[in-house]
mmCIF file of N, CA and C in Angstrom:
data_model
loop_
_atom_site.group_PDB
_atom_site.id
_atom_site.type_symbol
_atom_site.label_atom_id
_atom_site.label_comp_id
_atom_site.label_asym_id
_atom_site.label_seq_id
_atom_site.Cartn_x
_atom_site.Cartn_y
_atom_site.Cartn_z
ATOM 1 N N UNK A 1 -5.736 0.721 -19.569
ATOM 2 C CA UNK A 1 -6.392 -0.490 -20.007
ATOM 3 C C UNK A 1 -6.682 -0.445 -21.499
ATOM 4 N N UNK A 2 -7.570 0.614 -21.851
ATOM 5 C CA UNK A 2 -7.529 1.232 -23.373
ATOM 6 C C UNK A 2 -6.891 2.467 -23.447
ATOM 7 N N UNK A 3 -6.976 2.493 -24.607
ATOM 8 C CA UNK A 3 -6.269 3.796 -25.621
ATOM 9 C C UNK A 3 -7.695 4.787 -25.134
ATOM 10 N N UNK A 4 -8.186 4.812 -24.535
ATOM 11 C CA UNK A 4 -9.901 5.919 -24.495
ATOM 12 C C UNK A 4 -10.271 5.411 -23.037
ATOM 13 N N UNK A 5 -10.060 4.864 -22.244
ATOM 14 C CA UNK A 5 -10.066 4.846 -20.662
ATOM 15 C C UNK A 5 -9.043 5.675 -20.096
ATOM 16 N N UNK A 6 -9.358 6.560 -19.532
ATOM 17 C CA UNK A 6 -8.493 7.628 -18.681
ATOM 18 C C UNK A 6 -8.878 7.569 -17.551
ATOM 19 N N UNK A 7 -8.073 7.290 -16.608
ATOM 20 C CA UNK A 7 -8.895 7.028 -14.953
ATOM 21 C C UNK A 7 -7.978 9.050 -13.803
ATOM 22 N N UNK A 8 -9.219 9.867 -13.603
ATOM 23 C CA UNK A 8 -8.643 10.618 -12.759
ATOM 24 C C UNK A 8 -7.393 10.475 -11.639
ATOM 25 N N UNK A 9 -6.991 11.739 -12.182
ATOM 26 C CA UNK A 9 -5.804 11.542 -10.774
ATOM 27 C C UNK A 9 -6.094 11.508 -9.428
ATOM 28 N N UNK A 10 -7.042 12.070 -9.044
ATOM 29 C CA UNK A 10 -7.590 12.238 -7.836
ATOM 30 C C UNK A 10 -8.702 10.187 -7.124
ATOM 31 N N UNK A 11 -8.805 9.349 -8.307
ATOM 32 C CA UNK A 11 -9.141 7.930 -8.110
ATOM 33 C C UNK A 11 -8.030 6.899 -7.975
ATOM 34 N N UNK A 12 -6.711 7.502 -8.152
ATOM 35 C CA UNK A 12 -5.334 6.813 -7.626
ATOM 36 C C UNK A 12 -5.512 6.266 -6.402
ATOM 37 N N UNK A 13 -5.902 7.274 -5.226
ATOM 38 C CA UNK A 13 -6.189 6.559 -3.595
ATOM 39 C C UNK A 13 -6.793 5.512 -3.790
ATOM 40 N N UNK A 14 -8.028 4.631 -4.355
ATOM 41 C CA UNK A 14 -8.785 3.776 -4.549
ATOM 42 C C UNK A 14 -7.648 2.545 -4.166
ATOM 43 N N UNK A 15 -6.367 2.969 -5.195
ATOM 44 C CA UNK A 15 -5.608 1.252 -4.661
ATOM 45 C C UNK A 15 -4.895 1.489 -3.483
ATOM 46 N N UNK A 16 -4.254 2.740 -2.968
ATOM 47 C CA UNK A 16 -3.916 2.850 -1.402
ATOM 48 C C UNK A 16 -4.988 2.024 -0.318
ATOM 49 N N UNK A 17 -6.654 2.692 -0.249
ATOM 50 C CA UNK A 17 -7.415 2.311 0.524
ATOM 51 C C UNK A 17 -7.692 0.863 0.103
ATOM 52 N N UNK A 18 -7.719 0.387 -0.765
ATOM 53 C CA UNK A 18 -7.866 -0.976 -1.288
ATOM 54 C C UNK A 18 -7.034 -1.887 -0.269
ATOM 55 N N UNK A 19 -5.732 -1.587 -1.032
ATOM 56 C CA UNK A 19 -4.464 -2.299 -0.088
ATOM 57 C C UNK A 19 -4.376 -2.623 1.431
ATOM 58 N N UNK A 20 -4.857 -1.172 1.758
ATOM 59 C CA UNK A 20 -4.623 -0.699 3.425
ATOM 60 C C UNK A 20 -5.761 -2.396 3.899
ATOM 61 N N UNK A 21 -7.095 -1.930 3.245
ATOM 62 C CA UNK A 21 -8.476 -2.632 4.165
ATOM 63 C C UNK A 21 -7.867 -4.258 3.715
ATOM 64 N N UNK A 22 -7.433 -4.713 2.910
ATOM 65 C CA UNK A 22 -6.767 -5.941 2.547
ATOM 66 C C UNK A 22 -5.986 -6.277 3.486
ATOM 67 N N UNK A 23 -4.372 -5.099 3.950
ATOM 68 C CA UNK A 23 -3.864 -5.604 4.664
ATOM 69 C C UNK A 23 -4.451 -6.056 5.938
ATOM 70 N N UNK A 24 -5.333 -4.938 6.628
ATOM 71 C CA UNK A 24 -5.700 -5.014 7.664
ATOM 72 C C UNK A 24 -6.360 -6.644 8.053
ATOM 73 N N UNK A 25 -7.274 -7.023 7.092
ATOM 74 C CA UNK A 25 -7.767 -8.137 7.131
ATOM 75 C C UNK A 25 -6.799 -9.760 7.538
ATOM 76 N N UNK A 26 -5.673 -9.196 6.759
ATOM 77 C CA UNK A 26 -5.049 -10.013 6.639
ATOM 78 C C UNK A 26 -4.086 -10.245 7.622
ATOM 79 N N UNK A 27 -3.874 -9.021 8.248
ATOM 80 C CA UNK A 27 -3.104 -8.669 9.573
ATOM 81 C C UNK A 27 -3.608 -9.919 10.238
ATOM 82 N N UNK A 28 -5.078 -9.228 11.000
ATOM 83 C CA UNK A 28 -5.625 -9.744 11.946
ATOM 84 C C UNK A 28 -5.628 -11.180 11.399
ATOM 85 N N UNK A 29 -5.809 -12.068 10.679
ATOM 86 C CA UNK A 29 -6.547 -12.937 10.570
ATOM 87 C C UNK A 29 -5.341 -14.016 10.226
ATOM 88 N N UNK A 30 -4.025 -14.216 10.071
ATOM 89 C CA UNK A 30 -3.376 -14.326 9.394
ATOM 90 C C UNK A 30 -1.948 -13.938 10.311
ATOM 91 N N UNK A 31 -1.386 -12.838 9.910
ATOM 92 C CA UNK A 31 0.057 -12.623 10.615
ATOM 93 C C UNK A 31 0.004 -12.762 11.906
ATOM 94 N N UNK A 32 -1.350 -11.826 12.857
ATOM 95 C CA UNK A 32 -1.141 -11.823 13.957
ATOM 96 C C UNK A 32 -0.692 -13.127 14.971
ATOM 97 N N UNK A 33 -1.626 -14.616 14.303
ATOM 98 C CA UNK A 33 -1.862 -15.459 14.856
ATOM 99 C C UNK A 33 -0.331 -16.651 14.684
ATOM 100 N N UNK A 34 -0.029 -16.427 13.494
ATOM 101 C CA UNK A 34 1.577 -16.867 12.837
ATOM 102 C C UNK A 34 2.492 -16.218 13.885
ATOM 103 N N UNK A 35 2.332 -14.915 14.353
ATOM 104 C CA UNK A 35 3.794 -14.305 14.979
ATOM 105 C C UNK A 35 3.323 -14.460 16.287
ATOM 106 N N UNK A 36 1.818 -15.142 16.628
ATOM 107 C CA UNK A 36 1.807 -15.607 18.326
ATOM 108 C C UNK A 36 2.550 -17.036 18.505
ATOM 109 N N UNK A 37 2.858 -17.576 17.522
ATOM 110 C CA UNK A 37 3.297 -18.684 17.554
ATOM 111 C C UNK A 37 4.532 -18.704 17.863
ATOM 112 N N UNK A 38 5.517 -17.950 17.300
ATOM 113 C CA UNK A 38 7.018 -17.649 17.183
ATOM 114 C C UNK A 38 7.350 -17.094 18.360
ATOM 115 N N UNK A 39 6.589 -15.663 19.130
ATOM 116 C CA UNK A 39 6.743 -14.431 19.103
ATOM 117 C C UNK A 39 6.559 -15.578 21.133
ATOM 118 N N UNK A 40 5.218 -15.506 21.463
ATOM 119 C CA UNK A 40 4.472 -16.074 22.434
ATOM 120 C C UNK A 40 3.779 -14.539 22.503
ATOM 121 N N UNK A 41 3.814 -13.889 22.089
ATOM 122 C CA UNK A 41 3.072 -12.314 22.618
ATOM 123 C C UNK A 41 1.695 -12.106 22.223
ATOM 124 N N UNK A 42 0.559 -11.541 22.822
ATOM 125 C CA UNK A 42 -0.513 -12.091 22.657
ATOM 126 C C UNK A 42 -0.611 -11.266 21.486
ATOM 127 N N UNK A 43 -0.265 -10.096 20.902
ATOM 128 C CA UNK A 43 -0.313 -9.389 19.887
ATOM 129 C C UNK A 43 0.447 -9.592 18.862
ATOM 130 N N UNK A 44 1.108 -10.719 18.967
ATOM 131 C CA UNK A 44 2.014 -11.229 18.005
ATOM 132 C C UNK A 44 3.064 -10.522 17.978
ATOM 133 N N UNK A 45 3.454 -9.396 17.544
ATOM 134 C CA UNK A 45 4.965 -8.598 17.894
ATOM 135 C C UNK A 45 4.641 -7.559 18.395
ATOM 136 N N UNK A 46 5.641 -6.638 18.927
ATOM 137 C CA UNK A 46 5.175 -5.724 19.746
ATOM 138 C C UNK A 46 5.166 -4.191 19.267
ATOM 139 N N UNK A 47 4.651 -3.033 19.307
ATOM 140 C CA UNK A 47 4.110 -2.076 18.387
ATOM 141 C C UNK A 47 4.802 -1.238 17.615
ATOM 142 N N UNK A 48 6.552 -1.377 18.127
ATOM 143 C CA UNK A 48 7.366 -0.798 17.771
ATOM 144 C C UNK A 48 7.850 -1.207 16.464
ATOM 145 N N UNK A 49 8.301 -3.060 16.577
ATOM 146 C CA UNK A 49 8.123 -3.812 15.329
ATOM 147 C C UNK A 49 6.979 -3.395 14.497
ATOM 148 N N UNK A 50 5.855 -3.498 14.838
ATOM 149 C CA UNK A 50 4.541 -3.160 13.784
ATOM 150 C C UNK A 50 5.202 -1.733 12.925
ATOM 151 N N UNK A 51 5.830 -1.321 13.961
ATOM 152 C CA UNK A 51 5.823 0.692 13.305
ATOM 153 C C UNK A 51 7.015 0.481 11.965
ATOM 154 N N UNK A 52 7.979 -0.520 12.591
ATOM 155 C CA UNK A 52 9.660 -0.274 11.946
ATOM 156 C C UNK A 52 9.019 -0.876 10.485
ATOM 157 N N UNK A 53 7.820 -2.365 10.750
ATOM 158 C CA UNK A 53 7.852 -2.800 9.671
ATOM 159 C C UNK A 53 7.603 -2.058 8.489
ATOM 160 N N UNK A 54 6.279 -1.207 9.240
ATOM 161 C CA UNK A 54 5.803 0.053 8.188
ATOM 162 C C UNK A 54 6.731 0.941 7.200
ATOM 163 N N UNK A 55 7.801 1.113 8.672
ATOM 164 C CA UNK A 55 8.611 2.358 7.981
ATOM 165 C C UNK A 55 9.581 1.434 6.579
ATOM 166 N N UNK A 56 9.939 0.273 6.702
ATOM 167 C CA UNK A 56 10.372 -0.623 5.817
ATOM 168 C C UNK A 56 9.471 -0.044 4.633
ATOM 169 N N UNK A 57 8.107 -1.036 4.745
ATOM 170 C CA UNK A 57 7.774 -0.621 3.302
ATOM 171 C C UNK A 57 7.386 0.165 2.766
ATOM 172 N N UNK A 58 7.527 1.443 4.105
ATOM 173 C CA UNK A 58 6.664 2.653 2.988
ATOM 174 C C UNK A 58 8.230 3.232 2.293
ATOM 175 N N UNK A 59 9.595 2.858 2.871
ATOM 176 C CA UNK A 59 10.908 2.991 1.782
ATOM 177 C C UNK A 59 11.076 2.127 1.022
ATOM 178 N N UNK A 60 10.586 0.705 0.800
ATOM 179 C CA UNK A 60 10.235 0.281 -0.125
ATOM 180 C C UNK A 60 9.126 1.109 -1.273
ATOM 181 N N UNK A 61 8.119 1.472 -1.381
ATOM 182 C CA UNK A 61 7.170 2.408 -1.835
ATOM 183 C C UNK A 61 8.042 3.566 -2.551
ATOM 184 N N UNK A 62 8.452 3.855 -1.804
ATOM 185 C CA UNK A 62 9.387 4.888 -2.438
ATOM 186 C C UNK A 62 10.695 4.829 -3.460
ATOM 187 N N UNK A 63 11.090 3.667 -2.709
ATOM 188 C CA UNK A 63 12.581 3.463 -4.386
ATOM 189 C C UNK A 63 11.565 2.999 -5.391
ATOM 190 N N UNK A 64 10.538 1.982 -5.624
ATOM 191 C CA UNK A 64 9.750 1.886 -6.652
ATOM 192 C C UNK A 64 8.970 2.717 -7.106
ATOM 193 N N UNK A 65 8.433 4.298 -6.216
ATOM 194 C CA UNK A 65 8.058 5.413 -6.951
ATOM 195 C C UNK A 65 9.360 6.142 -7.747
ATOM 196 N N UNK A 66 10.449 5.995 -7.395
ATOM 197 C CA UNK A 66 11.708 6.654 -7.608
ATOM 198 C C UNK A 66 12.200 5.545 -9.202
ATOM 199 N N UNK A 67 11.891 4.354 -9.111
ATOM 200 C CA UNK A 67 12.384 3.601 -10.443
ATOM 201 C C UNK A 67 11.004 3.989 -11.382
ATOM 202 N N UNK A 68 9.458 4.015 -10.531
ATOM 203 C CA UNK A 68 8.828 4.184 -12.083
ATOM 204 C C UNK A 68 8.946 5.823 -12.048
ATOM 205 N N UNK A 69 9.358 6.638 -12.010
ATOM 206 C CA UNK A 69 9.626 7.838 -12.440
ATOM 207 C C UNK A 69 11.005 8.247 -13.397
ATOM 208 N N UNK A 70 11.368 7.207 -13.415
ATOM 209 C CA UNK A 70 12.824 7.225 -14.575
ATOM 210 C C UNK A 70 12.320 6.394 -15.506
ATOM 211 N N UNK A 71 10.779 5.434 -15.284
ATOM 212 C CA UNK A 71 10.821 4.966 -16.193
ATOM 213 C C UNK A 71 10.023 6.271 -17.198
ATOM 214 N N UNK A 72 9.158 6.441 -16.245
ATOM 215 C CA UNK A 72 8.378 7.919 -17.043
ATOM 216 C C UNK A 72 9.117 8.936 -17.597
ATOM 217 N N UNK A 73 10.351 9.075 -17.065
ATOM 218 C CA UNK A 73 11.131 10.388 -17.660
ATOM 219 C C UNK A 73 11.294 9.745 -18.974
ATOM 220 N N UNK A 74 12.289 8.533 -19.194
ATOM 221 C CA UNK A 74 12.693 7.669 -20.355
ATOM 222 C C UNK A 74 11.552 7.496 -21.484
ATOM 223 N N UNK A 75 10.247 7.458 -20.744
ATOM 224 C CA UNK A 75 9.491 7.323 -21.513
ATOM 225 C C UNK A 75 8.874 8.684 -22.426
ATOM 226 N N UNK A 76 9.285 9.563 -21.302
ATOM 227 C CA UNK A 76 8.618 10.922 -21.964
ATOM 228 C C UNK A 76 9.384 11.463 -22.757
ATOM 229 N N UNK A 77 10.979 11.299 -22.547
ATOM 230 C CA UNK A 77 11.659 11.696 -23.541
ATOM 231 C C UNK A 77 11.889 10.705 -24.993
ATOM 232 N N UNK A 78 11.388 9.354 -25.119
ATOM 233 C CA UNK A 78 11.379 8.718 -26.592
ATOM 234 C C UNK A 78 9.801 9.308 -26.866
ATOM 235 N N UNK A 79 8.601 9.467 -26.127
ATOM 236 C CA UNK A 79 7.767 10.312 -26.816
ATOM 237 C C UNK A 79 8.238 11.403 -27.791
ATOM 238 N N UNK A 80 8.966 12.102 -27.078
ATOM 239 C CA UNK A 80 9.612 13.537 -27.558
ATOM 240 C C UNK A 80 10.085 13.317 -29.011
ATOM 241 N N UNK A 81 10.878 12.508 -28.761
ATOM 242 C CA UNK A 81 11.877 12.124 -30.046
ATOM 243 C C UNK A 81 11.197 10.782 -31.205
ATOM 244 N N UNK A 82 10.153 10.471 -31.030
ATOM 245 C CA UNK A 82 9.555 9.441 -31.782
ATOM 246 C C UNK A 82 8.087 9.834 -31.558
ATOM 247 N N UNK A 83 7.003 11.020 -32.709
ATOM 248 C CA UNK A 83 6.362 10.981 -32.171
ATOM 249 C C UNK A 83 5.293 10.005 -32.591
ATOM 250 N N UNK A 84 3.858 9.920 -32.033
ATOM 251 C CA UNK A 84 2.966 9.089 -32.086
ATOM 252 C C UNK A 84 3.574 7.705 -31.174
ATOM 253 N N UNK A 85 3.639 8.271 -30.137
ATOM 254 C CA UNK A 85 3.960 7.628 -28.680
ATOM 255 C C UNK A 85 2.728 7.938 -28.027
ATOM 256 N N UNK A 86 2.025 7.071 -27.295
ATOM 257 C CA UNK A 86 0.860 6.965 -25.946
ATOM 258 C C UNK A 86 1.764 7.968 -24.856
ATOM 259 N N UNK A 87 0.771 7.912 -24.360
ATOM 260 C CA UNK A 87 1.395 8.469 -22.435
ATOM 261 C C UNK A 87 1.550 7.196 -21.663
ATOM 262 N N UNK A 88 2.321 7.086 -20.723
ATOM 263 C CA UNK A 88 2.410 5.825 -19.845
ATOM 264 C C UNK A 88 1.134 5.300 -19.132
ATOM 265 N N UNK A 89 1.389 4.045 -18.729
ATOM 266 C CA UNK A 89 -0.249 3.657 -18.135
ATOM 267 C C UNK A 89 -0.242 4.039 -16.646
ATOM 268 N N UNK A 90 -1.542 4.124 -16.095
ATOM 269 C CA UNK A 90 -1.443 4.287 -14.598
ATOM 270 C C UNK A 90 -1.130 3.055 -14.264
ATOM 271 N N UNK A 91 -1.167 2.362 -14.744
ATOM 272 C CA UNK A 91 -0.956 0.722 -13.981
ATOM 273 C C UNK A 91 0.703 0.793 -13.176
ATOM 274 N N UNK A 92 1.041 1.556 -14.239
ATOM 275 C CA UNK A 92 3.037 1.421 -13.611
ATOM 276 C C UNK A 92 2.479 2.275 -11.873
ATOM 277 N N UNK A 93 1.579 2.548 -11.951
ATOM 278 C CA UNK A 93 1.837 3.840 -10.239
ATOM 279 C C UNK A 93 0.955 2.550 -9.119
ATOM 280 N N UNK A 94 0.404 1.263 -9.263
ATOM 281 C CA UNK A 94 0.007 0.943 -8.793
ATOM 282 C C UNK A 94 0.533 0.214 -7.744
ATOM 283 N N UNK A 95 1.508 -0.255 -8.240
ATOM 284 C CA UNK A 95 2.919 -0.878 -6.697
ATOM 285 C C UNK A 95 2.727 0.042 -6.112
ATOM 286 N N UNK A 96 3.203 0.791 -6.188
ATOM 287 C CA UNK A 96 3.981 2.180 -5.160
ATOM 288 C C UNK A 96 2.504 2.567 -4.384
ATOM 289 N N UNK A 97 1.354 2.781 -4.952
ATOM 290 C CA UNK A 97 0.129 2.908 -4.037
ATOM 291 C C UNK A 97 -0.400 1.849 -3.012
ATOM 292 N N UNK A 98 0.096 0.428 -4.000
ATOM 293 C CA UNK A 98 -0.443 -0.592 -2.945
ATOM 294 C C UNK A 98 0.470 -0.459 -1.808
ATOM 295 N N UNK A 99 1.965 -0.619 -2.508
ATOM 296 C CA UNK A 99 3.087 -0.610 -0.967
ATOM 297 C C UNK A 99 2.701 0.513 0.013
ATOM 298 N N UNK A 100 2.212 1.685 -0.485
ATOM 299 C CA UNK A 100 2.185 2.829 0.220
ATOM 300 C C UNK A 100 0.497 2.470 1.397
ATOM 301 N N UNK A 101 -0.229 1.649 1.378
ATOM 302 C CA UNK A 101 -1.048 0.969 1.725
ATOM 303 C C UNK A 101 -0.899 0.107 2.479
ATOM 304 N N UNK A 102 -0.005 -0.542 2.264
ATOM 305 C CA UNK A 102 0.236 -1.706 3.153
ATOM 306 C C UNK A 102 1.059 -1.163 4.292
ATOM 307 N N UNK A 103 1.805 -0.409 3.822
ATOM 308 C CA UNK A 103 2.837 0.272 5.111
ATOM 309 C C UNK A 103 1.792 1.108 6.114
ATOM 310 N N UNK A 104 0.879 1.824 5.499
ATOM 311 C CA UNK A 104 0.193 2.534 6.413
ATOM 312 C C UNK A 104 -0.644 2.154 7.465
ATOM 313 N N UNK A 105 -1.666 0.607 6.688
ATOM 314 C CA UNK A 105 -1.559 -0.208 7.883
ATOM 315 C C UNK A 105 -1.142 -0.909 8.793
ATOM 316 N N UNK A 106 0.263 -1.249 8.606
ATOM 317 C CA UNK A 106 1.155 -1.621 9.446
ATOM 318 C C UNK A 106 1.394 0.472 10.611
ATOM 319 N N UNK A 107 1.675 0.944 10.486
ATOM 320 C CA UNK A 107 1.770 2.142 10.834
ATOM 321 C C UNK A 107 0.826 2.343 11.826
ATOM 322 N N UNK A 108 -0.400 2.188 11.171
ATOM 323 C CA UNK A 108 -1.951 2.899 12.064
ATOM 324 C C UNK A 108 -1.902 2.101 12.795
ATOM 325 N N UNK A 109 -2.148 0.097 12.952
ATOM 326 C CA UNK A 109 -2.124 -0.378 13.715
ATOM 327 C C UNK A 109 -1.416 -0.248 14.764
ATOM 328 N N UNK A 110 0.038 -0.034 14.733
ATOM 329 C CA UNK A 110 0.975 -0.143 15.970
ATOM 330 C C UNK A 110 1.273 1.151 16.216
ATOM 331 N N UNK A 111 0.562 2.531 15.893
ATOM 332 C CA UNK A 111 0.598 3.573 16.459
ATOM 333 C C UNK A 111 -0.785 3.591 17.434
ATOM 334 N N UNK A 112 -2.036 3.292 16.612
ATOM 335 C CA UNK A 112 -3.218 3.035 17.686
ATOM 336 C C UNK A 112 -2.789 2.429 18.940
ATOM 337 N N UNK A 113 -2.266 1.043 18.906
ATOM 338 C CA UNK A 113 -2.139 0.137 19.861
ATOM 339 C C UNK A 113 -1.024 0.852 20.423
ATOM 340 N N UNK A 114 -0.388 1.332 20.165
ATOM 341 C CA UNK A 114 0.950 1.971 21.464
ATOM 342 C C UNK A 114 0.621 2.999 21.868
ATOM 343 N N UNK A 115 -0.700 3.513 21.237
ATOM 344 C CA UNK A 115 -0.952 5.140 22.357
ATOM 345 C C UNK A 115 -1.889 4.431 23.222
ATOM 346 N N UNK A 116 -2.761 3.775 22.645
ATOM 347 C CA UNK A 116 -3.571 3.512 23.961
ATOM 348 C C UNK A 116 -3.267 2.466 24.845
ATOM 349 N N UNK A 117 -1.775 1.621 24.466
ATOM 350 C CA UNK A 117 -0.961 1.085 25.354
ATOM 351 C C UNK A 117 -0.409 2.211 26.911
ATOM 352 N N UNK A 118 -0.144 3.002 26.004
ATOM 353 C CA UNK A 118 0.430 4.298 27.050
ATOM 354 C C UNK A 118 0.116 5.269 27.732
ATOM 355 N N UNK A 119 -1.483 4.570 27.538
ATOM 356 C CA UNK A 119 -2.258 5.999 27.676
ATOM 357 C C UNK A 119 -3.048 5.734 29.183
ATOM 358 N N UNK A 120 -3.274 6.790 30.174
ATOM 359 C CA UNK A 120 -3.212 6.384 31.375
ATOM 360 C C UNK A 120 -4.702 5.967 31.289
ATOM 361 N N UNK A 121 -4.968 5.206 32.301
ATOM 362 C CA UNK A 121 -6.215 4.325 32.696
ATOM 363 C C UNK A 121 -7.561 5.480 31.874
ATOM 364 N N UNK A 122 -7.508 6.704 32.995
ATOM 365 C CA UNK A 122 -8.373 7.473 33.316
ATOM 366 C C UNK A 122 -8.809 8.349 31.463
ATOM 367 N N UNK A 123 -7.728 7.947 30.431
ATOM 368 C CA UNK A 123 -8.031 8.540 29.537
ATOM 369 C C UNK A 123 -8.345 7.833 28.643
ATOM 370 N N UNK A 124 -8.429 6.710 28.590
ATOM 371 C CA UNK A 124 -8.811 5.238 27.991
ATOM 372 C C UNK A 124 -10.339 5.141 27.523
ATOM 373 N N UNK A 125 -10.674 4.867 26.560
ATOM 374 C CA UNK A 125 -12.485 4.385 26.062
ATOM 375 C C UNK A 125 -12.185 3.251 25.765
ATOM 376 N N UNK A 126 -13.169 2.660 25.840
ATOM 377 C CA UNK A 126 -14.015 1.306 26.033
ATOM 378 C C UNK A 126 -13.624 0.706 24.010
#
């Protein structure tokens, strides 16, 4: 943001968990009720879809961690060679955390819901 704001590496998760509690919201409130429409399923699609979608964008997440890391190499090497160059911003890592967020709630949801889909009566909570 500035030249003298440095945000820890370890406060990166902040936009993962950000993303995740966003998606979730938005899941429920929003997709679920759109894909009962299409779908007729009372869960809107069924948990396997929920899982594949995940696995989609958390490889999405990943070719865009994989493009901003060439941008960082590119960048670290005109540092090298031109100096009085900055370091890159964290802002470039923030896709790749949100995507990596959004996939995970797609993930948790339709892994929760398919174990305790499968899960016998007697081992079930309320």
């Amino acid at each position: 943001l500035t030249k003298s704001f440095q945000l820890p590496a370890a406060s990166m998760s902040v936009f993962t968990i950000t993303s995740m509690l966003t998606t979730v919201v938005f899941y429920d409130r929003l997709f679920v009720p759109m894909a009962r429409r299409f779908t007729g399923l009372d869960r809107g699609i069924t948990f396997l879809h929920r899982m594949g979608i995940g696995f989609a964008i958390s490889t999405l997440a990943t070719l865009v961690a994989g493009f901003v890391e060439m941008k960082r190499k590119h960048y670290a090497m005109q540092a090298r060679t031109m100096p009085g160059h900055g370091s890159l911003s964290f802002v470039w890592l923030v896709p790749q955390y949100g995507l990596h967020g959004v996939a995970e709630a797609f993930m948790s949801i339709g892994h929760l819901e398919f174990f305790y889909d499968q899960a016998p009566e007697s081992m079930r909570s309320t």
